[in-house]
Short mmCIF file of C-alpha atoms in Angstrom, two decimals:
data_model
loop_
_atom_site.label_atom_id
_atom_site.label_comp_id
_atom_site.label_asym_id
_atom_site.label_seq_id
_atom_site.Cartn_x
_atom_site.Cartn_y
_atom_site.Cartn_z
CA MET A 811 -5.32 15.07 -18.94
CA THR A 812 -7.07 16.19 -15.79
CA VAL A 813 -5.93 15.23 -12.34
CA GLU A 814 -9.22 13.46 -11.63
CA SER A 815 -8.68 11.08 -14.54
CA THR A 816 -5.39 9.72 -13.24
CA ALA A 817 -6.92 6.52 -11.87
CA ALA A 818 -9.13 5.77 -14.83
CA SER A 819 -6.44 6.38 -17.42
CA LYS A 820 -3.68 4.28 -15.90
CA PRO A 821 -2.78 1.48 -18.34
CA ARG A 822 -3.58 -2.00 -17.15
CA ARG A 823 -2.66 -5.41 -18.39
CA SER A 824 -5.55 -7.28 -19.90
CA SER A 825 -6.61 -10.15 -17.67
CA LYS A 826 -9.87 -11.51 -18.96
CA ARG A 827 -10.99 -14.63 -17.19
CA THR A 828 -11.38 -17.79 -19.15
CA GLY A 829 -14.09 -20.29 -18.43
CA ALA A 830 -11.60 -22.44 -16.54
CA THR A 831 -10.46 -19.47 -14.45
CA ALA A 832 -14.02 -18.52 -13.61
CA ALA A 833 -14.78 -22.11 -12.65
CA LYS A 834 -11.71 -22.16 -10.44
CA SER A 835 -12.79 -18.91 -8.78
CA ALA A 836 -16.26 -20.32 -8.16
CA SER A 837 -14.71 -23.45 -6.71
CA SER A 838 -12.47 -21.37 -4.45
CA ALA A 839 -15.44 -19.32 -3.26
CA SER A 840 -17.32 -22.50 -2.52
CA SER A 841 -14.35 -23.89 -0.59
CA ALA A 842 -14.06 -20.64 1.35
CA LYS A 843 -17.72 -20.85 2.25
CA ARG A 844 -17.33 -24.42 3.49
CA ALA A 845 -14.33 -23.33 5.54
CA GLY A 846 -16.41 -20.66 7.24
CA LYS A 847 -14.81 -17.68 5.50
CA GLN A 848 -16.94 -14.64 4.81
CA PRO A 849 -15.85 -12.77 1.66
CA GLN A 850 -15.56 -9.05 2.24
CA GLN A 851 -18.20 -7.85 -0.22
CA GLU A 852 -19.02 -4.18 -0.25
CA PRO A 853 -22.26 -3.57 1.67
CA GLN A 854 -24.99 -1.23 0.58
CA PRO A 855 -26.70 1.35 2.80
CA GLY A 856 -29.96 0.17 4.24
CA THR A 857 -29.05 -3.53 4.15
CA SER A 858 -28.28 -5.82 7.07
CA GLU A 859 -24.76 -6.44 8.36
CA PRO A 860 -22.21 -5.21 7.64
CA GLN A 861 -23.47 -1.65 7.96
CA LEU A 862 -21.85 1.14 5.96
CA VAL A 863 -21.99 4.84 6.75
CA GLN A 864 -22.40 6.80 3.54
CA LEU A 865 -23.35 10.44 2.92
CA LEU A 866 -22.40 10.79 -0.75
CA THR A 867 -23.19 8.00 -3.19
CA PRO A 868 -20.85 6.98 -6.02
CA GLU A 869 -23.25 8.86 -8.34
CA GLY A 870 -22.64 12.06 -6.39
CA GLU A 871 -26.02 12.15 -4.66
CA ARG A 872 -26.28 13.45 -1.09
CA VAL A 873 -27.93 11.07 1.38
CA GLU A 874 -28.69 11.33 5.07
CA HIS A 875 -27.63 9.06 7.92
CA PRO A 876 -29.42 8.89 11.28
CA GLU A 877 -26.24 9.01 13.38
CA TYR A 878 -23.67 10.84 11.27
CA ASN A 879 -23.99 14.03 9.32
CA VAL A 880 -22.07 17.13 8.28
CA ASP A 881 -23.32 20.55 7.23
CA LEU A 882 -20.59 22.13 5.15
CA SER A 883 -20.48 25.43 3.31
CA ALA A 884 -19.65 25.68 -0.38
CA ASP A 885 -16.14 26.85 0.48
CA GLU A 886 -15.61 23.88 2.80
CA LEU A 887 -16.76 21.45 0.14
CA LYS A 888 -14.48 23.08 -2.41
CA GLY A 889 -11.66 22.83 0.12
CA LEU A 890 -12.13 19.07 0.51
CA TYR A 891 -12.14 18.66 -3.26
CA ARG A 892 -8.99 20.75 -3.60
CA ASP A 893 -7.26 18.68 -0.93
CA MET A 894 -8.02 15.43 -2.75
CA VAL A 895 -7.02 16.70 -6.18
CA LEU A 896 -3.69 18.15 -5.04
CA THR A 897 -2.92 15.07 -2.98
CA ARG A 898 -3.57 12.84 -5.99
CA ARG A 899 -1.40 15.00 -8.23
CA PHE A 900 1.45 14.94 -5.72
CA ASP A 901 1.13 11.17 -5.45
CA ALA A 902 1.19 10.77 -9.24
CA GLU A 903 4.33 12.88 -9.50
CA ALA A 904 6.05 10.87 -6.77
CA THR A 905 5.21 7.63 -8.58
CA ALA A 906 6.62 9.04 -11.83
CA LEU A 907 9.78 10.23 -10.08
CA GLN A 908 10.35 6.73 -8.71
CA ARG A 909 9.96 5.27 -12.19
CA GLN A 910 12.56 7.79 -13.40
CA GLY A 911 15.05 6.63 -10.77
CA GLU A 912 14.77 9.68 -8.52
CA LEU A 913 13.19 7.75 -5.61
CA GLY A 914 14.05 4.29 -4.38
CA LEU A 915 10.45 3.39 -3.57
CA TRP A 916 7.00 4.95 -3.32
CA ALA A 917 3.77 3.84 -1.65
CA SER A 918 0.85 5.31 -3.60
CA LEU A 919 -2.42 6.36 -1.98
CA LEU A 920 -4.33 6.37 -5.29
CA GLY A 921 -8.00 5.70 -4.52
CA GLN A 922 -7.71 6.40 -0.79
CA GLU A 923 -7.86 10.20 -0.93
CA ALA A 924 -11.32 10.51 0.65
CA ALA A 925 -10.42 8.33 3.64
CA GLN A 926 -7.31 10.39 4.34
CA ILE A 927 -8.60 13.88 3.62
CA GLY A 928 -11.93 13.29 5.36
CA SER A 929 -10.31 11.95 8.52
CA GLY A 930 -7.46 14.44 8.36
CA ARG A 931 -9.79 17.43 8.22
CA ALA A 932 -11.70 16.10 11.24
CA LEU A 933 -8.64 16.65 13.44
CA ARG A 934 -7.94 19.61 15.68
CA ASP A 935 -4.51 21.23 15.76
CA ASP A 936 -3.76 19.78 19.21
CA ASP A 937 -4.65 16.22 18.19
CA TYR A 938 -1.72 13.89 17.43
CA VAL A 939 -1.35 11.64 14.37
CA PHE A 940 0.57 8.36 14.09
CA PRO A 941 0.72 7.38 10.39
CA THR A 942 2.06 4.40 8.49
CA TYR A 943 3.96 5.20 5.26
CA ARG A 944 1.03 5.96 2.94
CA GLU A 945 -0.76 8.82 4.71
CA HIS A 946 0.29 11.54 2.28
CA GLY A 947 -3.19 13.07 2.37
CA VAL A 948 -3.21 13.26 6.16
CA ALA A 949 0.24 14.85 6.05
CA TRP A 950 -1.19 17.45 3.67
CA CYS A 951 -3.99 18.18 6.13
CA ARG A 952 -1.47 18.59 8.96
CA GLY A 953 0.50 21.17 7.00
CA VAL A 954 3.54 19.01 6.25
CA ASP A 955 5.21 20.18 3.04
CA PRO A 956 4.71 17.36 0.49
CA THR A 957 8.33 17.56 -0.58
CA ASN A 958 9.38 16.68 2.97
CA LEU A 959 7.78 13.27 2.51
CA LEU A 960 10.13 12.36 -0.31
CA GLY A 961 13.54 12.47 1.35
CA MET A 962 13.04 9.14 3.11
CA PHE A 963 11.95 7.48 -0.13
CA ARG A 964 15.06 8.89 -1.83
CA GLY A 965 17.22 7.58 0.99
CA VAL A 966 18.65 10.90 2.17
CA ASN A 967 16.93 11.23 5.57
CA HIS A 968 14.78 9.35 8.06
CA GLY A 969 11.67 11.50 7.77
CA GLY A 970 12.34 15.10 6.87
CA TRP A 971 10.03 16.93 9.28
CA ASP A 972 9.74 17.70 12.99
CA PRO A 973 6.82 15.60 14.32
CA ASN A 974 6.05 18.08 17.07
CA SER A 975 5.70 21.01 14.68
CA ASN A 976 2.54 19.57 13.14
CA ASN A 977 1.61 16.85 15.66
CA PHE A 978 2.27 14.39 12.86
CA HIS A 979 4.67 11.57 13.69
CA LEU A 980 7.30 10.35 11.26
CA TYR A 981 6.27 7.61 8.83
CA THR A 982 6.41 4.11 10.27
CA ILE A 983 7.63 1.28 8.06
CA VAL A 984 7.26 -1.54 10.62
CA ILE A 985 3.71 -2.81 10.08
CA GLY A 986 1.34 -2.02 12.93
CA SER A 987 3.86 -0.76 15.48
CA GLN A 988 2.55 2.82 15.35
CA THR A 989 -0.72 1.70 17.00
CA LEU A 990 1.25 0.92 20.17
CA HIS A 991 2.94 4.32 19.99
CA ALA A 992 -0.44 5.98 19.57
CA THR A 993 -1.96 4.08 22.49
CA GLY A 994 0.90 4.97 24.81
CA TYR A 995 0.74 8.62 23.75
CA ALA A 996 -3.03 8.66 24.28
CA MET A 997 -2.64 7.17 27.76
CA GLY A 998 -0.22 9.99 28.51
CA VAL A 999 -2.68 12.57 27.19
CA ALA A 1000 -5.33 11.20 29.53
CA LYS A 1001 -2.98 11.31 32.54
CA ASP A 1002 -2.11 14.92 31.68
CA GLY A 1003 -5.80 15.80 31.74
CA ALA A 1004 -5.77 17.23 28.20
CA ASP A 1005 -8.87 17.06 26.02
CA SER A 1006 -6.97 16.35 22.80
CA ALA A 1007 -7.26 13.04 20.96
CA VAL A 1008 -4.90 10.70 19.12
CA ILE A 1009 -5.44 8.88 15.83
CA ALA A 1010 -3.51 5.90 14.50
CA TYR A 1011 -3.63 4.89 10.84
CA PHE A 1012 -3.04 1.36 9.61
CA GLY A 1013 -4.20 -0.98 6.86
CA ASP A 1014 -6.24 -4.15 6.71
CA GLY A 1015 -3.08 -6.23 6.60
CA ALA A 1016 -1.69 -4.55 9.72
CA SER A 1017 -4.90 -5.43 11.58
CA SER A 1018 -3.58 -9.01 11.71
CA GLN A 1019 -0.45 -7.94 13.59
CA GLY A 1020 -0.06 -8.68 17.28
CA ASP A 1021 0.89 -5.05 17.94
CA VAL A 1022 -2.58 -3.96 16.87
CA ALA A 1023 -4.28 -6.49 19.17
CA GLU A 1024 -2.13 -5.31 22.08
CA SER A 1025 -3.03 -1.71 21.27
CA PHE A 1026 -6.72 -2.57 21.34
CA THR A 1027 -6.30 -4.27 24.72
CA PHE A 1028 -4.39 -1.46 26.41
CA SER A 1029 -6.51 1.34 24.92
CA ALA A 1030 -9.71 -0.34 26.11
CA VAL A 1031 -8.46 -1.16 29.59
CA TYR A 1032 -7.05 2.31 30.12
CA ASN A 1033 -9.86 4.09 28.28
CA ALA A 1034 -7.32 5.87 26.11
CA PRO A 1035 -8.53 8.76 23.90
CA VAL A 1036 -7.44 7.16 20.63
CA VAL A 1037 -9.13 6.50 17.28
CA PHE A 1038 -7.88 3.52 15.31
CA PHE A 1039 -8.40 4.37 11.65
CA CYS A 1040 -8.08 1.28 9.46
CA GLN A 1041 -7.97 1.87 5.71
CA ASN A 1042 -9.28 -1.41 4.38
CA ASN A 1043 -8.07 -1.17 0.79
CA GLN A 1044 -8.89 -4.88 0.23
CA TRP A 1045 -5.33 -6.08 -0.29
CA ALA A 1046 -2.43 -6.64 2.13
CA ILE A 1047 0.04 -6.60 -0.77
CA SER A 1048 -1.25 -9.72 -2.57
CA GLU A 1049 -3.34 -11.13 0.29
CA PRO A 1050 -7.09 -10.37 0.10
CA THR A 1051 -9.02 -9.38 3.20
CA GLU A 1052 -11.13 -12.54 3.29
CA ARG A 1053 -7.98 -14.56 3.98
CA GLN A 1054 -7.29 -12.52 7.11
CA THR A 1055 -10.62 -12.36 8.90
CA ARG A 1056 -13.97 -14.17 9.13
CA VAL A 1057 -15.83 -11.02 10.17
CA PRO A 1058 -15.78 -7.44 8.89
CA LEU A 1059 -12.79 -5.68 10.41
CA TYR A 1060 -14.78 -3.09 12.34
CA GLN A 1061 -16.51 -5.85 14.29
CA ARG A 1062 -13.21 -6.87 15.87
CA ALA A 1063 -13.54 -3.93 18.25
CA GLN A 1064 -16.45 -5.64 20.02
CA GLY A 1065 -14.17 -8.32 21.44
CA PHE A 1066 -12.02 -5.65 23.07
CA GLY A 1067 -14.93 -3.72 24.55
CA PHE A 1068 -15.17 -0.61 22.41
CA PRO A 1069 -17.24 0.37 19.35
CA GLY A 1070 -16.34 -0.07 15.72
CA VAL A 1071 -17.91 1.49 12.65
CA ARG A 1072 -17.52 0.88 8.93
CA VAL A 1073 -17.58 3.96 6.70
CA ASP A 1074 -17.52 4.32 2.93
CA GLY A 1075 -13.85 5.10 2.51
CA ASN A 1076 -14.46 6.70 -0.90
CA ASP A 1077 -16.94 9.18 0.59
CA VAL A 1078 -15.03 12.16 1.97
CA LEU A 1079 -18.10 13.55 3.74
CA ALA A 1080 -18.81 10.30 5.57
CA CYS A 1081 -15.16 9.88 6.54
CA LEU A 1082 -15.17 13.41 7.94
CA ALA A 1083 -18.38 12.86 9.92
CA VAL A 1084 -17.45 9.46 11.36
CA THR A 1085 -13.91 10.46 12.32
CA ARG A 1086 -15.08 13.71 13.90
CA SER A 1087 -17.61 11.78 15.99
CA ALA A 1088 -14.99 9.24 17.09
CA LEU A 1089 -12.54 12.00 18.05
CA GLU A 1090 -15.18 13.84 20.05
CA ARG A 1091 -16.05 10.61 21.84
CA ALA A 1092 -12.37 10.17 22.75
CA ARG A 1093 -12.15 13.73 24.05
CA ARG A 1094 -15.18 13.16 26.28
CA GLY A 1095 -13.30 10.37 28.01
CA GLU A 1096 -15.34 7.55 26.47
CA GLY A 1097 -12.35 5.65 25.16
CA PRO A 1098 -11.22 4.28 21.80
CA THR A 1099 -13.11 3.69 18.55
CA LEU A 1100 -12.20 1.56 15.56
CA VAL A 1101 -13.07 3.13 12.20
CA GLU A 1102 -12.86 0.87 9.17
CA ALA A 1103 -12.73 2.94 6.00
CA PHE A 1104 -13.92 0.55 3.28
CA THR A 1105 -11.93 1.67 0.24
CA TYR A 1106 -9.68 0.30 -2.49
CA ARG A 1107 -6.03 0.57 -3.44
CA MET A 1108 -6.17 1.57 -7.10
CA GLY A 1109 -2.47 1.15 -7.73
CA ALA A 1110 0.27 -1.16 -6.56
CA HIS A 1111 1.11 -1.75 -2.91
CA THR A 1112 4.36 0.05 -3.61
CA THR A 1113 6.27 0.68 -6.82
CA SER A 1114 8.05 -2.66 -6.32
CA ASP A 1115 4.72 -4.52 -6.56
CA ASP A 1116 2.86 -5.79 -9.64
CA PRO A 1117 -0.85 -6.09 -8.79
CA THR A 1118 -1.71 -7.64 -12.17
CA LYS A 1119 -0.27 -10.89 -10.81
CA TYR A 1120 -2.96 -11.31 -8.17
CA ARG A 1121 -6.04 -9.27 -9.07
CA HIS A 1122 -8.18 -8.72 -12.14
CA ASP A 1123 -8.94 -5.64 -14.19
CA ASP A 1124 -12.68 -6.00 -13.68
CA GLU A 1125 -12.22 -5.55 -9.93
CA ARG A 1126 -10.35 -2.31 -10.36
CA ALA A 1127 -12.81 -1.10 -12.98
CA ALA A 1128 -15.69 -1.62 -10.54
CA TRP A 1129 -13.94 0.52 -7.95
CA GLU A 1130 -13.01 3.21 -10.46
CA ALA A 1131 -16.74 3.85 -10.76
CA LYS A 1132 -16.65 4.77 -7.05
CA ASP A 1133 -13.73 7.18 -7.44
CA PRO A 1134 -13.77 9.58 -4.45
CA ILE A 1135 -12.76 12.64 -6.45
CA LEU A 1136 -15.20 12.14 -9.29
CA ARG A 1137 -18.16 11.66 -6.97
CA LEU A 1138 -17.48 14.91 -5.11
CA ARG A 1139 -16.94 16.75 -8.38
CA THR A 1140 -20.31 15.48 -9.62
CA TYR A 1141 -21.96 16.75 -6.45
CA LEU A 1142 -20.26 20.13 -6.71
CA GLU A 1143 -21.30 20.60 -10.32
CA ARG A 1144 -24.86 19.46 -9.69
CA GLU A 1145 -25.68 21.04 -6.35
CA VAL A 1146 -23.10 23.60 -5.28
CA LEU A 1147 -21.40 25.47 -8.12
CA GLY A 1148 -22.91 27.30 -11.05
CA GLY A 1149 -21.67 26.84 -14.61
CA ASN A 1150 -19.20 29.73 -14.83
CA GLU A 1151 -18.18 29.37 -11.19
CA ALA A 1152 -17.53 25.64 -11.63
CA GLU A 1153 -15.44 26.15 -14.74
CA ALA A 1154 -13.33 28.83 -13.09
CA PHE A 1155 -12.80 26.73 -9.96
CA PHE A 1156 -11.77 23.55 -11.75
CA THR A 1157 -9.51 25.42 -14.18
CA ALA A 1158 -7.73 27.28 -11.39
CA LEU A 1159 -7.28 24.07 -9.45
CA GLU A 1160 -5.78 22.29 -12.45
CA GLU A 1161 -3.30 25.13 -12.83
CA GLU A 1162 -2.47 24.96 -9.12
CA SER A 1163 -1.85 21.23 -9.40
CA ASP A 1164 0.57 21.83 -12.28
CA VAL A 1165 2.50 24.31 -10.15
CA LEU A 1166 2.67 21.82 -7.28
CA ALA A 1167 3.89 19.05 -9.60
CA LYS A 1168 6.62 21.29 -11.02
CA ARG A 1169 7.82 22.21 -7.53
CA VAL A 1170 7.90 18.56 -6.45
CA ARG A 1171 10.02 17.62 -9.46
CA GLU A 1172 12.44 20.48 -8.90
CA VAL A 1173 12.88 19.80 -5.19
CA VAL A 1174 13.48 16.08 -5.62
CA ARG A 1175 15.99 16.54 -8.43
CA ALA A 1176 17.87 19.06 -6.29
CA MET A 1177 18.20 16.57 -3.43
CA PRO A 1178 21.58 14.93 -2.92
CA ASP A 1179 22.15 11.35 -3.93
CA PRO A 1180 21.88 8.79 -1.12
CA ASP A 1181 25.06 7.88 0.76
CA HIS A 1182 25.43 4.19 -0.09
CA MET A 1183 27.76 3.58 2.84
CA ALA A 1184 25.42 5.03 5.47
CA ILE A 1185 23.65 1.67 5.84
CA PHE A 1186 26.65 0.40 7.81
CA GLU A 1187 26.63 3.25 10.32
CA ASN A 1188 25.09 2.96 13.80
CA VAL A 1189 24.36 -0.76 13.45
CA TYR A 1190 26.34 -1.38 16.63
CA ALA A 1191 27.31 1.28 19.15
CA ASP A 1192 30.92 0.11 19.38
CA GLY A 1193 31.39 -1.36 15.93
CA HIS A 1194 31.47 -4.98 14.83
CA ALA A 1195 34.02 -7.03 12.88
CA LEU A 1196 31.41 -8.53 10.54
CA VAL A 1197 29.93 -5.12 9.73
CA ASP A 1198 33.42 -3.79 9.06
CA GLU A 1199 34.07 -6.69 6.67
CA GLU A 1200 30.78 -6.15 4.85
CA ARG A 1201 31.47 -2.42 4.60
CA ALA A 1202 34.82 -3.09 2.97
CA GLN A 1203 33.32 -5.59 0.54
CA PHE A 1204 30.57 -3.17 -0.48
CA ALA A 1205 33.05 -0.30 -0.87
CA ALA A 1206 35.16 -2.44 -3.17
CA TYR A 1207 32.07 -3.40 -5.15
CA GLN A 1208 31.10 0.26 -5.60
CA ALA A 1209 34.65 1.19 -6.56
CA SER A 1210 34.69 -1.46 -9.29
CA PHE A 1211 32.12 0.50 -11.27
CA ALA A 1212 34.31 3.61 -11.27
CA THR A 1213 37.29 1.51 -12.36
CA GLU A 1214 35.37 0.04 -15.27
CA LEU A 1215 34.15 3.47 -16.36
CA ASP A 1216 37.68 4.88 -16.22
CA SER A 1217 39.00 1.96 -18.24
CA GLY A 1218 36.28 2.45 -20.82
CA SER A 1219 37.04 6.15 -21.13
CA ALA A 1220 40.74 5.48 -21.56
CA ALA A 1221 40.14 2.84 -24.19
CA GLY A 1222 37.62 4.92 -26.05
CA PRO A 1223 39.91 7.11 -28.21
CA ALA A 1224 42.25 4.21 -28.96
CA GLN A 1225 39.34 2.06 -30.09
CA GLU A 1226 38.03 4.87 -32.27
CA GLY A 1227 41.44 5.24 -33.90
CA LYS A 1228 41.57 1.66 -35.12
#
């Protein structure tokens, strides 16, 4: 199975709508319309609001845009494709390792590779990134070893990398708080007189957080050199976007006094062009920009989530047709690479992805097991009686398993002798 087929081949529970379900959906849509809600339908280029920046169609055809464009060499295009394929393979391995009990949790980026790789490759080395917990593709672009991302999800460290080595902050679990960190850092960059820029990643659900609104206010007032990159993957866990906003997310920037733009989040070329433009604007001292990457979360919110409970197979199938990796591959095969060259490139890349996957498995399985008692450390600086009591209770609970195993081992031979 090829890496590109990961999304399309993932088994899904059948969820065909009955006539009653369809009628209920239609009734809900009608009620939403009466309530003033505007469903977040995907726009098409050339139509009225909301506008969508697109340079590569889902069919792999190159199109032009009057404001945004990129002129990339064959090697650069192959590099973007390689980034997305290896990122997807790493993500698939991490998901499998969680299912095998090697990780406690994993947040998959499946379907969002173009948004992350396109924006990540638009950055300069001196720019600074504030991610959430799903920006594995951006981490790849910043040179963070993929295996360093896994320690936190295994429970053996709090991050695993030095943020200042790659200008890539540690993952942030608290929803939306990293936008405040990014704004403050960007204000400091401006006071220092540097021409670098800052980018903050967050999701459509986080856009409803007060921290994000405060970040927009401060960044606008202080003209901070920051790009707010919102990956609108349509679902804040089980909450659809239309239940969070009455306008497209990028239009929220207008109320704070800076521009917003919606880009096809499954088009790596458009994401590169739009993010590069926003970063350059920030460096020129023109303040913040909100980029809404209109994409889709192919998998679960995290491995503890079951998306079949709140969305239908036909929705995912429609977005699989817009797969970011397949569309770039189509373009490469049609316009960039010759027959023999294409075959050699894709074969070598598949082999490279296998090597990466093997290394990820080996590194994770060589990691120590989490220290179950560490959760009680550093809760209070001087200790606390209740924490001490809970620690003792949990220690006794853990010890009971060892006692039961020992009892079973001791009884084993005697039982067998009867």
